PDB file of C-alpha atoms in Angstrom:
ATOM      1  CA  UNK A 853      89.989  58.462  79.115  1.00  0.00           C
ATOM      2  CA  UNK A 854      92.231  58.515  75.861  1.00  0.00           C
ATOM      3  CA  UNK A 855      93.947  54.748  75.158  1.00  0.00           C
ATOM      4  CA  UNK A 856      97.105  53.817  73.409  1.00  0.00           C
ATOM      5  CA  UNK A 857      97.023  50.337  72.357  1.00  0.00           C
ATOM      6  CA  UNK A 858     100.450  49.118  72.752  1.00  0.00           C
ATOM      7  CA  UNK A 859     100.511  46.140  70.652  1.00  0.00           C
ATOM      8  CA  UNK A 860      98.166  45.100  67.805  1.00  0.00           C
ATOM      9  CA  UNK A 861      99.045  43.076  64.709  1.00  0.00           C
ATOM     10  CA  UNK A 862      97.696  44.033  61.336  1.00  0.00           C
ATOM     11  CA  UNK A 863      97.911  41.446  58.597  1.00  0.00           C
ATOM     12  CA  UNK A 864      95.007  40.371  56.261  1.00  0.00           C
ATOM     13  CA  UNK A 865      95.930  36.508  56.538  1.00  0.00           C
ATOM     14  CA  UNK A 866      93.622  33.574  57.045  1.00  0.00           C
ATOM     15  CA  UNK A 867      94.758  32.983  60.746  1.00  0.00           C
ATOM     16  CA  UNK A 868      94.435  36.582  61.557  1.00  0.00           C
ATOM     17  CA  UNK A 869      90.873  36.512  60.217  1.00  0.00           C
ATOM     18  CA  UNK A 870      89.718  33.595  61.620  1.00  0.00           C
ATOM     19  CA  UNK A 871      91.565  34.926  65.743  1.00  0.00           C
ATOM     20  CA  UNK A 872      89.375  37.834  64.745  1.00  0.00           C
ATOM     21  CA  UNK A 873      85.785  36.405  64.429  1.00  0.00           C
ATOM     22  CA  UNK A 874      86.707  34.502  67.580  1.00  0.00           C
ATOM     23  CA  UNK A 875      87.086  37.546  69.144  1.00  0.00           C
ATOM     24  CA  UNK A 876      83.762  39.064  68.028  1.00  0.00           C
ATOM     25  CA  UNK A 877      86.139  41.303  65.804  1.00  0.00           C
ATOM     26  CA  UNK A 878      86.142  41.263  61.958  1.00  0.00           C
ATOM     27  CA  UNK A 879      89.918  41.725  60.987  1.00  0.00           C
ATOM     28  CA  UNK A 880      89.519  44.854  58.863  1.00  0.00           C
ATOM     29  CA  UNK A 881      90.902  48.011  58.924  1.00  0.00           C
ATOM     30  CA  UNK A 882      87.586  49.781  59.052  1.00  0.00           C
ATOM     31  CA  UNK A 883      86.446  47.685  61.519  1.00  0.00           C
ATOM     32  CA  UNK A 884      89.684  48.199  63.565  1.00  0.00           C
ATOM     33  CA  UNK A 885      89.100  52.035  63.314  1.00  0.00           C
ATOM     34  CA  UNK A 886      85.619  51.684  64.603  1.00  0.00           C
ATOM     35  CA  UNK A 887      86.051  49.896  67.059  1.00  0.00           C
ATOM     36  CA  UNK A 888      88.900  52.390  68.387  1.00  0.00           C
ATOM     37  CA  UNK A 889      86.601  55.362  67.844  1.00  0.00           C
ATOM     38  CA  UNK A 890      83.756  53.478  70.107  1.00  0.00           C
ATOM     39  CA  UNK A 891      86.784  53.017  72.799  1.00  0.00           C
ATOM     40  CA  UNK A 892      88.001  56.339  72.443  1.00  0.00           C
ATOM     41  CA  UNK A 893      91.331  54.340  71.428  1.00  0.00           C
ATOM     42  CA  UNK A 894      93.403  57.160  69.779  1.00  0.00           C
ATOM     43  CA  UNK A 895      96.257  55.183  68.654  1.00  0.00           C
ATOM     44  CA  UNK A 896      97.658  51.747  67.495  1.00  0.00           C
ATOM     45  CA  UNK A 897     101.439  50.294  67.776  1.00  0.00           C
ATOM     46  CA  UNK A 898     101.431  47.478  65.199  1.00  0.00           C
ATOM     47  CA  UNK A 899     104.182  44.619  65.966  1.00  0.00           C
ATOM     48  CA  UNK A 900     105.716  44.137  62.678  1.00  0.00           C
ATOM     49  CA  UNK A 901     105.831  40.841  61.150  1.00  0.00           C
ATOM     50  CA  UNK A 902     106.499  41.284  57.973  1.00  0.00           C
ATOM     51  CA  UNK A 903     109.748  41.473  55.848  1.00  0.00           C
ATOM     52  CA  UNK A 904     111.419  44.704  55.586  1.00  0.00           C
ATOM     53  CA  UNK A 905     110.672  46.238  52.286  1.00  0.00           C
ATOM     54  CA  UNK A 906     109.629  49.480  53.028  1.00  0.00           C
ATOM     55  CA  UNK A 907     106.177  48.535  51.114  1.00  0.00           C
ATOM     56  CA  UNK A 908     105.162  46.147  53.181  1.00  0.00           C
ATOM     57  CA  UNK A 909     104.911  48.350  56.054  1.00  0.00           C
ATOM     58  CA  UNK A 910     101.964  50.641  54.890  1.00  0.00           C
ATOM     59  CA  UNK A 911      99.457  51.861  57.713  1.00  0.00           C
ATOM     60  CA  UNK A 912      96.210  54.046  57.953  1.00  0.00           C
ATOM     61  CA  UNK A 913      97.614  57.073  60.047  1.00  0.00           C
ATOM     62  CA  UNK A 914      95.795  56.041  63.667  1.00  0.00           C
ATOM     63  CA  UNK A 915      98.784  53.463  63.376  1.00  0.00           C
ATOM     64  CA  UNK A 916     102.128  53.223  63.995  1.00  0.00           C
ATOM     65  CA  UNK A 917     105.030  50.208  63.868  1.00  0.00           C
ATOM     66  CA  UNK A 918     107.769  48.603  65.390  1.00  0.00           C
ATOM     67  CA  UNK A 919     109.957  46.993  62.797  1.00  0.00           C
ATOM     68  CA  UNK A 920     110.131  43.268  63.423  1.00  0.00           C
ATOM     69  CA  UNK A 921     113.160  41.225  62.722  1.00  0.00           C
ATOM     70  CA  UNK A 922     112.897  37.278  61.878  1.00  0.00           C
ATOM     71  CA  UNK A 923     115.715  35.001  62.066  1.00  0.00           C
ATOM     72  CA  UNK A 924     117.514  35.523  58.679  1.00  0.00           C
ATOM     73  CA  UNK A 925     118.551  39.323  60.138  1.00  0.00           C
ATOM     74  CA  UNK A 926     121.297  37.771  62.383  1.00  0.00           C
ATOM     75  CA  UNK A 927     122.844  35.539  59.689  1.00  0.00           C
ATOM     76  CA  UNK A 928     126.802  37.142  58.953  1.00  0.00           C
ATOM     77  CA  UNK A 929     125.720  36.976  55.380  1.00  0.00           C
ATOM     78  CA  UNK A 930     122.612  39.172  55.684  1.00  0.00           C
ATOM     79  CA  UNK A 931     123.122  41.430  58.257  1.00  0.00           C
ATOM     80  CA  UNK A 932     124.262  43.893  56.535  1.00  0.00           C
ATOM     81  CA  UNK A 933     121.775  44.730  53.755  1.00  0.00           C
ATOM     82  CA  UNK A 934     118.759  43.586  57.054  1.00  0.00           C
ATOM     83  CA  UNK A 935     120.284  46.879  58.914  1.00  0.00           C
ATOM     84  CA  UNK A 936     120.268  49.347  56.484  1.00  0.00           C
ATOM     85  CA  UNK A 937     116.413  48.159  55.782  1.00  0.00           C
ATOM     86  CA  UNK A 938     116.350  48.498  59.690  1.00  0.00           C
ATOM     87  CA  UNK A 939     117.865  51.455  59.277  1.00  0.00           C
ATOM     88  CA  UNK A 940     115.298  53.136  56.396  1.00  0.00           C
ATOM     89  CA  UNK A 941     112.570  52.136  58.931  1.00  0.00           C
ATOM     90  CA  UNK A 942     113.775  53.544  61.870  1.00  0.00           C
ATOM     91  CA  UNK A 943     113.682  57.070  59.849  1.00  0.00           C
ATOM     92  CA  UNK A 944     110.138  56.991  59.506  1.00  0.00           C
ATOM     93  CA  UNK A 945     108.318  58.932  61.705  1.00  0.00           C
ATOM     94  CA  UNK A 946     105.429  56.228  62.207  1.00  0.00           C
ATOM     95  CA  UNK A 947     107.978  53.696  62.642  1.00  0.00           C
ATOM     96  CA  UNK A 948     108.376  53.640  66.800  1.00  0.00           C
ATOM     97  CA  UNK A 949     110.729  50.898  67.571  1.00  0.00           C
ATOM     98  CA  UNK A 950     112.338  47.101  66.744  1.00  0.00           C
ATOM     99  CA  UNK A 951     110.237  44.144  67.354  1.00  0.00           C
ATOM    100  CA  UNK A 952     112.130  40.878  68.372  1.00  0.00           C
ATOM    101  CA  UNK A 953     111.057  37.422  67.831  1.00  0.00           C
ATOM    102  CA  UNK A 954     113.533  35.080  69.987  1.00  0.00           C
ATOM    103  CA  UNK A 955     111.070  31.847  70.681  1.00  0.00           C
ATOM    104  CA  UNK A 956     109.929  31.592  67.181  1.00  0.00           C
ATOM    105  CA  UNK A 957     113.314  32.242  65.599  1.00  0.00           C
ATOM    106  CA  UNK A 958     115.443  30.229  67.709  1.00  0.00           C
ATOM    107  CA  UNK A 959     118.083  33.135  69.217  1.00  0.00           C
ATOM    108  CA  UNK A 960     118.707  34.529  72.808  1.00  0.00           C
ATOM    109  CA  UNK A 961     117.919  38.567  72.203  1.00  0.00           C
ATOM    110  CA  UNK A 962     121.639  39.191  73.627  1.00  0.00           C
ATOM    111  CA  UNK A 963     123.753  37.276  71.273  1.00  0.00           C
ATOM    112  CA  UNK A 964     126.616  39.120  69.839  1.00  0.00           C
ATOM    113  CA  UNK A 965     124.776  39.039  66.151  1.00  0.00           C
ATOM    114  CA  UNK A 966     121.621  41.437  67.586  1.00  0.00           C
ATOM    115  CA  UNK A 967     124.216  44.592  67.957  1.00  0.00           C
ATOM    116  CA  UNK A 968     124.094  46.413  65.022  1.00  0.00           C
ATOM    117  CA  UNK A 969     120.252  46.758  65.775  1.00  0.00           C
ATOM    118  CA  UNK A 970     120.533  47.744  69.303  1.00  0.00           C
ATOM    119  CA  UNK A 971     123.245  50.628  67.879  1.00  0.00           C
ATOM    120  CA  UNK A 972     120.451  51.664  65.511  1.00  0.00           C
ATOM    121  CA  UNK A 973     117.847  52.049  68.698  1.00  0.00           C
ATOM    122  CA  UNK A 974     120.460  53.400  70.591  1.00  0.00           C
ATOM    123  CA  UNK A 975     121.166  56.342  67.608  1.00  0.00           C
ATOM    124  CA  UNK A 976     117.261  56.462  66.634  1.00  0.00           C
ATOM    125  CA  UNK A 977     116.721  56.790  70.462  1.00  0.00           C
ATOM    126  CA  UNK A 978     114.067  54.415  69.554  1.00  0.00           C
ATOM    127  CA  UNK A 979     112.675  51.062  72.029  1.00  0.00           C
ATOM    128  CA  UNK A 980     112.995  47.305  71.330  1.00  0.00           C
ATOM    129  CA  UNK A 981     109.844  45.364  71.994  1.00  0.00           C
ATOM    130  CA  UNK A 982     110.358  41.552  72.857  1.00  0.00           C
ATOM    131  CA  UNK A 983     108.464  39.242  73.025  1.00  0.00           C
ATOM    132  CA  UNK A 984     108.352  36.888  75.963  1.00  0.00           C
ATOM    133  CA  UNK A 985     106.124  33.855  77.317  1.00  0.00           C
ATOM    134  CA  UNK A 986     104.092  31.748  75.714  1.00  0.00           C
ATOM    135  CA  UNK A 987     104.157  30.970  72.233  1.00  0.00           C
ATOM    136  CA  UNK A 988     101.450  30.466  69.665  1.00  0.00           C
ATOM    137  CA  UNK A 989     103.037  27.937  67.558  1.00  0.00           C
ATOM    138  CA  UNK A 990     104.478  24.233  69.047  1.00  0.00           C
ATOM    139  CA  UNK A 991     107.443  24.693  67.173  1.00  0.00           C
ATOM    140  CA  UNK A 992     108.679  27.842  69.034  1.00  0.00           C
ATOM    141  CA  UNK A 993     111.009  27.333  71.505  1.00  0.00           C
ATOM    142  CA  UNK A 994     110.652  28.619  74.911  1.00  0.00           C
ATOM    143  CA  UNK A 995     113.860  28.748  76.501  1.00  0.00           C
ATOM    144  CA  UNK A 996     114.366  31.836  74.236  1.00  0.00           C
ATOM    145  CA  UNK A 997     111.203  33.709  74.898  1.00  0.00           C
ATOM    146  CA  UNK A 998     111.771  33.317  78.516  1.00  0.00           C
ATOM    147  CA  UNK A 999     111.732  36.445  80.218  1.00  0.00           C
ATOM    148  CA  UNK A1000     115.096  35.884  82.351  1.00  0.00           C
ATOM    149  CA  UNK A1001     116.147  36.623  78.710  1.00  0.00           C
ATOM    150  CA  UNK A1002     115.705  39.879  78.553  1.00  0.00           C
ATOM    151  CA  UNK A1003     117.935  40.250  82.135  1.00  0.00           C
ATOM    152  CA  UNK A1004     121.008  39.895  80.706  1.00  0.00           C
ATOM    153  CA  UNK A1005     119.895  41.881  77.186  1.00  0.00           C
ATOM    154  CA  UNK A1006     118.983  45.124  79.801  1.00  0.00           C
ATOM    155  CA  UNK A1007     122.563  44.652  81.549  1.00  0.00           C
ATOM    156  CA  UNK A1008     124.540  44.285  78.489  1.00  0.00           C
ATOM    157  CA  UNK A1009     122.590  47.673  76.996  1.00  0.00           C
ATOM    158  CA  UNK A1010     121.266  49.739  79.463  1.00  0.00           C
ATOM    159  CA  UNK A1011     121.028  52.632  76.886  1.00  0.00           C
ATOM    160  CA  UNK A1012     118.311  50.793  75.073  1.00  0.00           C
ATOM    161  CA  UNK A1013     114.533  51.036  76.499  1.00  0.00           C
ATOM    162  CA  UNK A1014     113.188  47.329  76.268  1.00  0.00           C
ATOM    163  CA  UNK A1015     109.274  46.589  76.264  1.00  0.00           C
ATOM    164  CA  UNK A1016     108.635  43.058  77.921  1.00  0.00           C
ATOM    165  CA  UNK A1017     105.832  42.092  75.407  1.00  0.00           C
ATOM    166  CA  UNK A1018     103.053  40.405  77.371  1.00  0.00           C
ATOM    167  CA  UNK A1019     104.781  40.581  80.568  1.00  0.00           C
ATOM    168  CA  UNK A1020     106.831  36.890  80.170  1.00  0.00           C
ATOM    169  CA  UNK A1021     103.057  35.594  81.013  1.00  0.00           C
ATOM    170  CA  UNK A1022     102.792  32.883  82.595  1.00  0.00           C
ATOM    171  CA  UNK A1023     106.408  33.358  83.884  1.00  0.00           C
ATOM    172  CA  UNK A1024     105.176  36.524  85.951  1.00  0.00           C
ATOM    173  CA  UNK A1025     107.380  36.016  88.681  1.00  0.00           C
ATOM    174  CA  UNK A1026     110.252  36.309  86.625  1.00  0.00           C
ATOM    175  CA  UNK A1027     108.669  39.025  84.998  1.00  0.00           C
ATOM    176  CA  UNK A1028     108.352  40.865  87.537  1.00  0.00           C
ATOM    177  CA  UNK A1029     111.525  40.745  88.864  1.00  0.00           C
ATOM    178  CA  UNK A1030     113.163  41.355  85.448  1.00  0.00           C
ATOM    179  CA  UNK A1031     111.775  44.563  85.323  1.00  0.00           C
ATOM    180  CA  UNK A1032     112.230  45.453  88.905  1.00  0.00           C
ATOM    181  CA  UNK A1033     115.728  45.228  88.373  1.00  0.00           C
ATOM    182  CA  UNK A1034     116.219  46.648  85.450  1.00  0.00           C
ATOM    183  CA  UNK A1035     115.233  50.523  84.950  1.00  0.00           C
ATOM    184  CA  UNK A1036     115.668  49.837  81.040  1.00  0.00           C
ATOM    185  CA  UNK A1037     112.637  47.579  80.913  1.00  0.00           C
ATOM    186  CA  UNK A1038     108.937  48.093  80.511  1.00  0.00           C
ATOM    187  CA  UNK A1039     105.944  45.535  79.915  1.00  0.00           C
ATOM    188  CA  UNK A1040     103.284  45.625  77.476  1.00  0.00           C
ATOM    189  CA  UNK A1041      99.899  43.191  79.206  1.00  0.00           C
ATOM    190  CA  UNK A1042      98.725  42.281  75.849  1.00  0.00           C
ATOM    191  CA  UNK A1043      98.285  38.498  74.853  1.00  0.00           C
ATOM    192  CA  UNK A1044      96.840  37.411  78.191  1.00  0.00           C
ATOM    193  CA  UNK A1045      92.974  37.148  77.127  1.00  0.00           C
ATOM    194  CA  UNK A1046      92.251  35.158  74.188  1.00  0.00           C
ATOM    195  CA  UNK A1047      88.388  35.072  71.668  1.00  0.00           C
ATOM    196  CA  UNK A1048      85.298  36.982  73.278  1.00  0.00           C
ATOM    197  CA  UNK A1049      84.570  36.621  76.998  1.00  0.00           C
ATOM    198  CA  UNK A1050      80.590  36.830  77.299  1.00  0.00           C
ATOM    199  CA  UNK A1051      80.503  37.733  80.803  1.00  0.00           C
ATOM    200  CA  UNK A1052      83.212  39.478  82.568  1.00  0.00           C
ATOM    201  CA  UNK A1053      82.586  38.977  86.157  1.00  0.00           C
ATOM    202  CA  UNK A1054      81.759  35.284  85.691  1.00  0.00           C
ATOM    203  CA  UNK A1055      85.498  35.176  83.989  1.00  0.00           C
ATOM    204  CA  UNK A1056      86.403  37.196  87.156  1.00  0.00           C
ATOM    205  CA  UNK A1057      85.354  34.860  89.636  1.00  0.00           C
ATOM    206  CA  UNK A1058      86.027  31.526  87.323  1.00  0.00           C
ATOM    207  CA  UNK A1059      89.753  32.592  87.149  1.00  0.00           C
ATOM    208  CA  UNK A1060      90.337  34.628  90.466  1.00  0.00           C
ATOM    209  CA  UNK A1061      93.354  32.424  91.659  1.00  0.00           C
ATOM    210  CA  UNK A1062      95.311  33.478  88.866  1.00  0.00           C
ATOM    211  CA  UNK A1063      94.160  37.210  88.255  1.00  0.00           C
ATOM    212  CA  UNK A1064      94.799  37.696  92.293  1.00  0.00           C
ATOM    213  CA  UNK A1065      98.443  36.123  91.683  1.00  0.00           C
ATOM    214  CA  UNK A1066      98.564  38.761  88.833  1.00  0.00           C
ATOM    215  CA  UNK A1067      97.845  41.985  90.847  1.00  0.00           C
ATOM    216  CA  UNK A1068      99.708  41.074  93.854  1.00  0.00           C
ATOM    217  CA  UNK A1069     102.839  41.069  91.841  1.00  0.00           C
ATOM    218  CA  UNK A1070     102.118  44.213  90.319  1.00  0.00           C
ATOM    219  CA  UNK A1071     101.355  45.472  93.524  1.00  0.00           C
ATOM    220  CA  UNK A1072     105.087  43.673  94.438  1.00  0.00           C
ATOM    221  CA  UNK A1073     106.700  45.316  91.620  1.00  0.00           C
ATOM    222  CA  UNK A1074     104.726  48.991  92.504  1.00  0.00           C
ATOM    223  CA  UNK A1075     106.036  50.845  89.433  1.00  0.00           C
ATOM    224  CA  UNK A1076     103.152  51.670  86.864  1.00  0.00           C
ATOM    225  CA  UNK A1077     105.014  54.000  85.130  1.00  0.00           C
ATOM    226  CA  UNK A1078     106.688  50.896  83.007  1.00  0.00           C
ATOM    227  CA  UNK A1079     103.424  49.176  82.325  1.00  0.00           C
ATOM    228  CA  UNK A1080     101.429  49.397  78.926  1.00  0.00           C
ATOM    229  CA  UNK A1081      98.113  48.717  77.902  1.00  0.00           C
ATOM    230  CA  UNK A1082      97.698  46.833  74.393  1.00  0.00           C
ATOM    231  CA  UNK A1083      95.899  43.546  72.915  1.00  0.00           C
ATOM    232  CA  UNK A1084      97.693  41.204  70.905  1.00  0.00           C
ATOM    233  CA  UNK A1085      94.806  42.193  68.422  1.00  0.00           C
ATOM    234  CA  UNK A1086      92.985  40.202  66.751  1.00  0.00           C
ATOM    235  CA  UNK A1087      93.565  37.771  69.181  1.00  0.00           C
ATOM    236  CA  UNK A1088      91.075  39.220  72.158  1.00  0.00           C
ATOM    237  CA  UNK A1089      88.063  41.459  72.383  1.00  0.00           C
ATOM    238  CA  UNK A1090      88.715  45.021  72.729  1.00  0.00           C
ATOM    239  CA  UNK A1091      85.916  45.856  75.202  1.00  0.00           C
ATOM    240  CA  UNK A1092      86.964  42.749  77.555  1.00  0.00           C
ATOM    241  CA  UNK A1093      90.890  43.809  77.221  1.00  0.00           C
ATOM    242  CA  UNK A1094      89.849  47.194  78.653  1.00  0.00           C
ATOM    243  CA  UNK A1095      87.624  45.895  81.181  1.00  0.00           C
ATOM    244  CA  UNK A1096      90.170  43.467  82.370  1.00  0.00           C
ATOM    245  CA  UNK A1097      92.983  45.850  82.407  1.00  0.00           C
ATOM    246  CA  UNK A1098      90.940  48.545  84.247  1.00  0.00           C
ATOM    247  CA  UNK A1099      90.155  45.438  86.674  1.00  0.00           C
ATOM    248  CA  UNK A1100      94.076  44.773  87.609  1.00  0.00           C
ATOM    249  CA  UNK A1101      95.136  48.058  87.539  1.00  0.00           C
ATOM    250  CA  UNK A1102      94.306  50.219  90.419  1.00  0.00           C
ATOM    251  CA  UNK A1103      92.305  53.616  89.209  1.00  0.00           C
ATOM    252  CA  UNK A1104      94.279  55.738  90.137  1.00  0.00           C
ATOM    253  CA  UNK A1105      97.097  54.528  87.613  1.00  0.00           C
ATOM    254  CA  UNK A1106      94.946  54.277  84.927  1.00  0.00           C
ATOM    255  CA  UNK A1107      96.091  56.948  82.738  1.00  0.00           C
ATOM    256  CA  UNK A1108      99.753  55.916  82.915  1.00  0.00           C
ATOM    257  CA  UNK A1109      99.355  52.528  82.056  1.00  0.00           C
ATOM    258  CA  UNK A1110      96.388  53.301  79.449  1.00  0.00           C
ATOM    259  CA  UNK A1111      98.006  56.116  77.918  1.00  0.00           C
ATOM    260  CA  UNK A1112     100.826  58.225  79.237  1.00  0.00           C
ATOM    261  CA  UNK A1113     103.193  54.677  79.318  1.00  0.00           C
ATOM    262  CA  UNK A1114     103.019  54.186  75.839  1.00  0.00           C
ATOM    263  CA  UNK A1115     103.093  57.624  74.432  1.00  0.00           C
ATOM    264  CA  UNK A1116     106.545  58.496  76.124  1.00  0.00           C
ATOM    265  CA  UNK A1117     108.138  55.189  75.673  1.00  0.00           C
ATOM    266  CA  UNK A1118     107.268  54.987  71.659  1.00  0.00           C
ATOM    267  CA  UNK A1119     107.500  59.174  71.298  1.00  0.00           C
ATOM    268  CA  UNK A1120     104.391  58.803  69.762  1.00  0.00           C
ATOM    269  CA  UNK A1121     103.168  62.518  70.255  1.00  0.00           C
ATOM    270  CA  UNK A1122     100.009  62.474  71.318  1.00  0.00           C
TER     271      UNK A1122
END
């Protein structure tokens, strides 16, 4: 089975090294590769989080990118010269999409001042990936990365294709029901598992209340055409991340939400 991973990040940074070794990873991009190979993983979407010169966004070619946008893109006085970086981005080929930050920059995803980036997916016919749920930093605020957020965002454009990132966990309820009502959204699952897991039916059976919860609302929602496999890398280990999706996702929709999801909503070409 061929595997898109949906949602990496790829920065050589203390934190990102040390997430790494906790994962039983080493946060390289030889390592990365090798690890792919041994998974058969034939392509990486990396959530952008750096600025927007065009240098900064330089990957090995099993990569692409989604173009992520920090707070000081919706100020009136630099929103102009932030879209046409946008803008240069979005005409790369390896550059699939917009990334959106609203808990750790302090905005709701539909305020007025996002536009001129949702007209550039729009003309780029390219997807905006949120992200929603928990936070890794205490100075994030959640009320923005809630994913009720992205109801409203999906009403107000319904001509731009929005990924859920980490399906709003632990708000899965809402989740769910976000993207049942909304055609325009779609859900990445990365971000849930966190460092190495050792033994993954004793994690099965340690946390079966919640991973039950999990698949019956999948199950509820019944649409596996709109979910994505990725990792959050470096944050989890890529053998358990497989093993766990392959354990919530029934078999028989394993190649959607492995593979097929991601390569049609990013246009990746594979």
């Amino acid at each position: 089975m061929k595997i898109i991973d949906a949602h990496i990040h790829f920065c050589r940074e203390p934190y990102f090294d040390q997430i790494a070794e906790l994962a039983g990873h080493k946060n390289t991009s030889e390592h990365l590769k090798s690890r792919y190979a041994a998974h058969n993983i034939v392509q990486g979407v990396v959530m952008g989080n750096r600025g927007l010169q065009l240098s900064e966004h330089q990957y090995p070619d099993y990569l692409s990118y989604c173009v992520g946008l920090d707070s000081t893109c919706f100020k009136a006085e630099e929103a102009v010269q932030q879209a046409y970086w946008v803008e240069k981005h979005l005409q790369r080929k390896n550059c699939v999409g917009i990334k959106l930050y609203p808990g750790y920059n302090h905005f709701y995803i539909y305020d007025p001042s996002v536009d001129p980036f949702y007209q550039l997916a729009m003309q780029y016919k390219k997807p905006v990936a949120v992200h929603t749920g928990l936070t890794a930093t205490s100075n994030a605020l959640l009320k923005y990365s809630h994913p009720m957020v992205l109801d409203e965002a999906a009403v107000r454009y319904p001509q731009v294709q929005f990924v859920m990132c980490h399906i709003g966990n632990p708000w899965l309820v809402d989740a769910i029901a976000v993207i049942g009502k909304n055609k325009n959204v779609a859900a990445d699952l990365s971000g849930i598992l966190e460092g190495r897991i050792d033994s993954m039916p004793d994690f099965f059976a340690r946390k079966h209340g919640y991973i039950n919860f999990f698949k019956t609302w999948l199950e509820y929602l019944d649409d596996y055409d709109r979910l994505l496999y990725g990792t959050d890398w470096p944050l989890a280990n890529i053998a358990n991340y497989i093993e766990f999706v392959a354990h919530i996702i029934p078999e028989r929709h394993h190649d959607k939400v492995f593979f097929d999801n991601a390569n049609r909503i990013y246009d990746l070409g594979l």
